[in-house]
XYZ file of C-alpha atoms in Angstrom:
486
model
C 98.791 88.875 71.700
C 99.063 91.955 69.650
C 96.250 94.388 69.961
C 94.674 94.268 73.670
C 93.363 93.052 75.020
C 93.060 94.558 75.600
C 94.231 97.659 76.311
C 94.776 101.259 77.865
C 93.949 104.289 75.395
C 96.995 105.985 76.207
C 97.491 109.764 75.408
C 100.868 109.795 74.082
C 101.736 112.941 72.074
C 104.854 113.565 69.983
C 106.460 116.978 70.797
C 105.077 119.585 68.584
C 102.195 117.697 67.650
C 98.622 118.232 68.064
C 95.919 116.271 69.874
C 96.243 112.668 70.841
C 98.678 111.411 68.255
C 100.067 114.149 66.596
C 103.285 113.178 65.459
C 105.773 115.826 64.105
C 108.835 114.990 62.189
C 111.859 114.969 64.369
C 113.874 115.590 61.355
C 113.959 114.961 57.322
C 113.868 111.437 56.057
C 117.505 112.373 54.104
C 119.040 112.731 57.774
C 117.939 109.010 59.168
C 120.644 107.076 60.265
C 118.879 103.590 60.188
C 116.106 103.889 57.801
C 115.035 100.426 55.962
C 117.039 99.631 52.976
C 114.885 99.982 49.783
C 115.274 96.293 49.118
C 113.944 95.257 52.516
C 110.698 97.099 51.948
C 107.876 94.912 50.914
C 104.214 96.208 51.011
C 101.688 94.345 52.626
C 98.359 94.202 50.504
C 96.219 91.687 52.215
C 96.119 90.499 55.916
C 94.404 87.804 57.840
C 93.675 88.031 61.244
C 93.918 84.509 62.678
C 91.465 85.511 65.760
C 87.947 86.606 66.377
C 85.785 89.317 68.021
C 86.768 92.810 69.076
C 90.413 92.212 68.296
C 89.883 91.119 64.812
C 87.592 94.064 64.059
C 90.164 96.266 65.156
C 92.827 95.069 63.277
C 90.331 94.970 60.078
C 89.662 98.389 60.784
C 93.017 99.618 60.567
C 93.845 97.621 57.511
C 90.808 99.338 55.825
C 92.609 102.745 56.711
C 95.575 101.778 55.256
C 94.216 100.662 52.182
C 95.068 96.772 53.134
C 92.539 94.100 51.819
C 91.281 91.812 54.887
C 90.572 87.994 55.704
C 88.791 86.740 58.467
C 88.465 83.166 59.526
C 85.801 81.894 62.012
C 84.588 78.412 63.686
C 81.523 76.931 62.763
C 80.274 77.862 66.069
C 81.113 81.803 64.785
C 79.305 81.752 61.396
C 76.879 84.681 62.706
C 80.040 86.661 64.429
C 80.662 90.213 63.643
C 84.051 89.806 62.910
C 83.176 87.740 59.901
C 81.037 90.529 58.347
C 83.775 93.060 58.931
C 86.268 91.616 56.652
C 86.633 91.572 52.831
C 86.787 87.749 52.680
C 85.786 85.370 55.300
C 86.797 81.550 55.672
C 85.764 78.373 57.802
C 88.523 76.771 59.718
C 88.746 73.742 61.819
C 85.630 72.082 60.454
C 84.309 69.100 62.891
C 86.709 70.721 65.631
C 85.616 72.051 69.444
C 85.147 75.835 69.134
C 88.434 76.957 70.549
C 90.448 74.123 68.733
C 89.141 75.673 65.475
C 91.086 78.543 66.343
C 94.032 76.538 67.349
C 94.410 74.517 64.143
C 97.790 75.792 62.329
C 97.335 73.793 59.148
C 93.902 75.073 58.347
C 94.842 78.814 58.601
C 97.963 78.314 56.732
C 95.693 76.652 54.093
C 93.401 79.479 53.766
C 96.163 82.061 53.971
C 98.190 80.561 51.035
C 95.211 79.691 48.873
C 93.982 83.457 48.996
C 96.881 85.264 48.467
C 97.585 86.674 52.079
C 100.599 88.638 52.551
C 100.833 88.725 56.162
C 99.016 86.917 59.096
C 98.242 88.887 62.456
C 97.424 86.742 65.545
C 95.635 89.421 67.693
C 95.959 87.913 71.332
C 95.445 84.761 73.011
C 94.676 81.670 70.642
C 98.103 81.323 68.765
C 99.670 84.854 69.500
C 102.480 83.283 71.734
C 103.053 79.943 69.715
C 106.273 80.066 68.017
C 105.413 77.074 65.950
C 102.497 79.217 64.431
C 104.933 82.137 63.818
C 107.276 79.665 62.085
C 104.678 77.852 59.909
C 103.696 81.319 58.678
C 107.582 81.880 57.845
C 107.863 78.581 56.082
C 104.855 79.137 54.028
C 106.338 82.672 52.793
C 103.555 84.264 54.797
C 104.661 87.206 56.913
C 103.854 87.065 60.986
C 102.902 90.499 62.050
C 104.754 90.172 65.419
C 108.326 89.309 66.531
C 110.478 86.512 65.114
C 109.530 82.862 65.786
C 112.870 82.522 68.149
C 111.820 85.659 70.057
C 108.413 84.238 70.203
C 109.817 80.971 71.576
C 111.980 82.783 73.929
C 109.354 84.965 75.407
C 106.500 82.303 75.140
C 108.734 80.216 77.356
C 108.174 81.855 80.721
C 111.270 79.997 82.270
C 113.582 81.348 79.326
C 112.399 84.690 79.572
C 113.269 84.923 83.074
C 116.766 83.496 82.386
C 116.995 86.456 79.676
C 115.596 88.810 82.176
C 118.332 87.882 84.731
C 121.091 88.029 82.151
C 119.950 91.698 81.363
C 119.920 92.661 85.010
C 116.225 92.772 85.303
C 114.801 91.953 88.875
C 112.634 88.699 88.709
C 110.408 86.903 91.140
C 112.153 83.687 92.855
C 110.555 80.610 90.819
C 111.707 77.366 89.175
C 114.501 77.498 86.227
C 112.462 75.094 84.146
C 109.078 73.839 83.840
C 108.092 71.584 86.528
C 107.632 67.529 85.547
C 105.644 66.744 88.592
C 103.332 67.540 91.441
C 106.556 66.710 93.775
C 108.713 69.380 92.465
C 106.016 71.785 93.393
C 106.186 70.568 96.878
C 109.946 70.910 97.351
C 109.544 74.392 95.889
C 106.920 75.398 98.648
C 108.956 73.619 101.044
C 111.993 75.807 100.025
C 110.263 79.046 99.786
C 106.855 78.887 101.759
C 103.455 79.586 100.916
C 101.712 81.207 98.971
C 103.098 80.248 95.921
C 101.402 80.488 92.247
C 101.472 77.786 89.175
C 101.584 79.728 85.899
C 101.563 78.410 82.519
C 104.990 78.158 80.930
C 103.842 78.766 77.492
C 100.900 81.303 77.572
C 99.272 83.894 79.563
C 96.155 85.935 80.130
C 95.215 84.335 83.378
C 94.955 80.670 81.988
C 96.824 78.046 83.892
C 97.369 80.308 86.832
C 96.604 79.309 90.440
C 97.602 80.635 93.689
C 98.196 78.107 96.224
C 98.073 79.386 100.201
C 98.444 75.938 102.294
C 99.777 72.369 101.421
C 96.281 71.004 101.363
C 95.412 73.122 98.261
C 98.541 72.080 96.298
C 97.528 68.829 94.353
C 94.122 70.056 93.182
C 95.414 73.402 92.102
C 98.445 71.346 90.162
C 95.814 69.676 88.444
C 93.704 72.481 87.334
C 96.386 74.882 86.199
C 97.900 72.056 84.242
C 94.425 71.377 82.576
C 93.855 75.045 81.912
C 97.023 75.312 80.477
C 96.782 72.369 78.078
C 93.197 73.379 76.876
C 94.495 77.172 76.056
C 97.533 76.759 74.713
C 97.795 73.106 73.847
C 100.761 72.803 76.501
C 100.130 72.177 79.987
C 103.884 72.774 81.293
C 103.760 74.601 84.605
C 106.500 76.526 86.219
C 106.318 77.830 90.082
C 106.693 81.191 91.293
C 106.723 82.753 95.122
C 103.400 84.560 95.054
C 103.833 88.570 95.754
C 100.925 89.669 98.009
C 98.870 92.648 96.769
C 101.116 94.007 94.330
C 100.616 96.506 91.532
C 100.780 95.166 88.211
C 102.374 97.620 85.398
C 102.851 96.903 81.873
C 105.166 98.820 80.007
C 104.266 99.040 76.145
C 107.277 98.462 73.882
C 107.720 98.854 70.149
C 110.739 97.736 67.982
C 111.905 97.371 64.434
C 113.863 95.139 62.439
C 116.798 97.143 62.691
C 117.200 97.080 66.540
C 115.710 100.152 67.509
C 113.000 99.929 70.454
C 111.020 102.570 72.221
C 108.671 102.354 75.067
C 105.375 104.058 75.221
C 105.026 104.411 78.926
C 103.217 102.361 80.996
C 99.705 101.412 82.420
C 98.573 100.186 85.604
C 96.585 96.948 85.296
C 96.231 95.683 88.878
C 92.327 95.758 89.053
C 91.941 92.216 88.153
C 89.581 89.159 88.387
C 90.913 85.475 88.247
C 93.954 87.058 86.936
C 92.322 88.944 83.971
C 92.726 92.387 83.801
C 89.246 94.235 84.081
C 90.233 97.961 84.500
C 93.477 99.783 83.124
C 94.806 103.106 83.814
C 97.286 105.026 81.662
C 99.679 106.368 82.723
C 100.105 104.445 86.273
C 98.974 107.080 88.907
C 100.687 107.425 92.127
C 103.718 106.150 90.632
C 107.259 107.317 92.230
C 109.181 108.873 89.018
C 112.241 107.208 89.854
C 110.546 103.755 89.742
C 108.835 104.683 86.507
C 112.176 105.327 84.877
C 113.679 102.005 85.937
C 110.447 100.398 84.543
C 110.968 101.658 81.271
C 114.652 101.286 81.244
C 114.404 97.693 82.185
C 111.801 97.080 79.461
C 113.586 98.711 76.573
C 116.783 96.765 77.985
C 115.033 93.450 77.870
C 113.679 94.235 74.629
C 116.991 94.623 73.165
C 118.539 91.771 74.840
C 116.295 89.727 72.849
C 116.057 91.794 69.632
C 112.318 92.072 70.185
C 110.611 93.282 66.808
C 107.392 94.746 66.642
C 104.753 95.395 69.341
C 104.762 93.982 72.880
C 104.218 94.443 76.675
C 106.581 93.940 79.170
C 105.008 93.116 82.516
C 106.116 94.063 86.085
C 104.850 93.463 89.705
C 105.547 96.074 92.243
C 105.622 94.986 95.613
C 104.458 97.238 98.724
C 108.193 98.264 99.358
C 108.406 99.612 95.769
C 110.480 96.892 94.471
C 109.659 95.682 90.943
C 109.759 92.234 89.305
C 109.612 91.167 85.719
C 107.038 88.325 85.212
C 106.468 88.193 81.478
C 106.719 89.450 77.858
C 103.644 89.302 75.746
C 103.631 90.064 71.977
C 100.719 92.429 72.470
C 99.919 96.007 71.135
C 97.850 98.253 73.370
C 94.590 98.464 71.387
C 94.024 101.984 73.232
C 97.324 103.471 72.837
C 97.349 106.914 70.914
C 100.102 105.763 68.603
C 98.103 103.498 66.524
C 100.030 100.413 67.198
C 98.269 98.362 64.677
C 99.352 100.793 61.968
C 102.972 100.824 63.307
C 102.879 96.962 63.825
C 102.107 96.637 60.038
C 104.409 99.147 58.663
C 107.265 97.311 60.835
C 106.319 94.069 59.479
C 106.398 95.837 56.143
C 110.183 96.747 56.759
C 109.797 100.381 57.840
C 112.189 101.509 60.631
C 110.820 103.369 63.674
C 112.679 106.464 62.268
C 110.798 105.926 59.041
C 107.559 106.323 61.180
C 108.756 109.516 62.924
C 108.509 107.279 66.509
C 111.617 108.812 68.564
C 111.826 107.868 72.275
C 112.949 111.742 73.129
C 109.785 113.411 71.439
C 107.249 111.100 72.959
C 105.237 112.332 76.037
C 102.350 111.706 78.118
C 99.309 114.183 77.204
C 96.386 113.466 79.583
C 94.866 110.046 81.040
C 92.938 107.411 79.956
C 90.985 104.500 81.629
C 89.575 101.245 79.929
C 86.958 99.018 81.813
C 85.636 95.402 80.362
C 82.020 95.002 80.469
C 81.299 91.371 80.529
C 78.666 88.840 80.042
C 79.211 87.690 83.861
C 76.694 87.250 86.380
C 77.868 88.982 89.642
C 75.141 87.031 91.624
C 77.026 83.909 90.679
C 80.667 84.965 91.442
C 80.862 86.657 88.014
C 80.291 83.240 86.046
C 80.019 83.627 82.103
C 76.501 83.960 81.235
C 75.005 83.417 77.767
C 71.873 83.795 75.759
C 70.467 86.642 73.323
C 70.838 90.243 73.810
C 67.375 91.626 74.001
C 68.001 95.237 74.651
C 71.608 96.984 74.073
C 72.299 100.805 74.486
C 75.719 102.134 75.109
C 77.305 104.834 76.799
C 78.754 107.429 74.424
C 79.844 111.159 74.245
C 83.328 113.118 74.192
C 85.979 111.259 75.416
C 84.361 107.817 75.192
C 85.483 105.112 72.867
C 84.177 101.546 72.376
C 85.756 98.436 70.896
C 83.147 95.593 70.734
C 82.123 92.934 68.428
C 79.219 91.350 69.807
C 77.376 94.293 71.422
C 74.162 94.688 69.504
C 70.592 93.819 69.928
C 69.789 90.257 68.712
C 73.570 89.434 69.375
C 73.901 85.681 70.715
C 76.232 85.236 73.359
C 78.435 82.121 72.932
C 79.607 80.282 76.154
C 82.567 78.891 74.190
C 84.487 81.942 74.356
C 85.663 84.991 76.545
C 83.000 86.524 77.866
C 83.902 90.230 76.925
C 81.201 92.347 75.625
C 82.841 95.732 75.030
C 85.516 97.798 76.037
C 84.714 101.144 77.629
C 87.925 103.620 77.069
C 87.507 107.049 78.660
C 90.076 109.736 78.123
C 90.753 113.106 79.546
C 93.184 116.007 80.526
C 93.648 114.055 84.005
C 92.520 111.318 85.993
C 89.626 112.624 87.656
C 88.488 113.891 84.240
C 88.714 110.366 82.904
C 87.226 108.750 85.944
C 84.066 110.945 85.753
C 83.658 110.707 82.105
C 83.927 106.394 82.489
C 81.370 106.575 85.180
C 78.847 108.654 83.421
C 79.272 106.534 80.159
C 78.899 103.082 82.083
C 75.730 104.690 83.798
C 74.317 104.951 80.523
C 74.498 101.461 79.461
C 71.205 99.478 79.322
C 71.244 95.734 78.685
C 68.744 93.136 78.792
C 68.908 89.442 77.860
C 72.152 88.442 79.513
C 73.590 89.327 82.931
C 76.350 91.717 82.628
C 79.077 92.963 85.106
C 81.243 95.805 84.621
C 84.574 96.451 86.129
C 83.739 100.094 86.850
C 80.807 102.268 87.528
C 77.033 101.256 87.784
C 75.741 99.045 85.390
C 71.987 98.429 85.201
C 71.773 94.608 86.236
C 70.543 92.926 89.538
C 74.180 93.311 90.701
C 76.847 95.269 89.272
C 80.376 96.260 89.989
C 81.629 99.588 90.998
C 85.366 100.790 90.888
C 85.786 104.484 91.755
C 89.351 105.710 90.957
C 90.237 109.033 92.005
C 93.471 111.052 91.568
C 94.300 111.499 95.435
C 93.466 107.615 96.513
C 93.797 104.242 95.168
C 90.097 103.074 96.026
C 88.324 100.019 94.882
C 84.679 99.752 95.744
C 82.422 96.935 94.959
C 78.769 98.114 94.977
C 75.470 95.950 94.762
C 72.828 97.488 93.186
């Protein structure tokens, strides 16, 4: 959910500022018309992250910078994981439960929060981040949920209701079912009406789980069952809906940020079109070769939809753009771009405390793009086996670094044991530069410097020294994806 994924280091500056994230006061605080009333402000002193891995570490670091104490939770299989070591306090959850189920066990998480004086819970992304019952459980326990209100999480987490809200707001959507389907027969009727290809999607989650493309009738039943099983395992609910599948679209996400007072801004967009198994592996910000008028429409539609639902805190509004330049809303994720130069974790916590965007000196007409950034995921996957996840102990780990390179990781070190139970992400590599060509060159150089032994590694960009690797070359004048076997 909240810090991305994953996600794109965006060079956004505030007019008159210096560097990546310089913010200049738009006006004196006394002039603000919509600042938070004094009695609404409640400082946060202790934050729990109901997640694991690099996203938990990113939130812990931001909290430490803000003088906020941190609490980690971990499953029995994660006793040696780095996120446990990075927090001020750490507690076991889900004892006796399977690895993923431990992080979905709401009673344990709430119990730990209440017993240890936690003021707010940050859900990260995935796991419980899009579960309205979790957001409500936090509220009922007197613990703040760092994200949208439970009702907004419910509306946006229900992909079918989100479609209806988008239609009501005048935002175009892909043809699809009006509600989750109850049987295979309903999918068959939809396919007969709209034709193949179609796509199954989890009604109550994202991230590529519970998502299956069907291109012919013979594949329908098998993919329906697989999508249902994946959604049930990942989100605790196997409900699916069906959409017409758009062939070879661009996947554009707009980062938004809202406060408790109805103010919403966008922080520009990123291109997430390069994916594997419906999960983003390369992100580029801002999106390149995007028609300026289309870019404006995407931004406007994202903000309009966020205002329509009273969206609070950080999130991404996701669109598909077809070969004709038409865009379609697909979903909203309660996600903060981990790589945005406006530090969205800081902003999330301040908004949760009751600050307004104006208090944070964030005003739409002051925000500008300044440069370019690319994010790539280095994963413990074996390219020789169709990028199937690989496990084991890392025997050698040397990373690519240098000017303009940022690394977000949790298990990227010599001696780390890669578990088969969770996501295969090893490290996110972010390269930034004055333009796309500069950022691309930095990324290629940094990834070529990696040396990893002990587990198979697949990269979404440039060359890694494994038996086989993936190379993505992106140039300013063309959109070129090249898969290279070394």
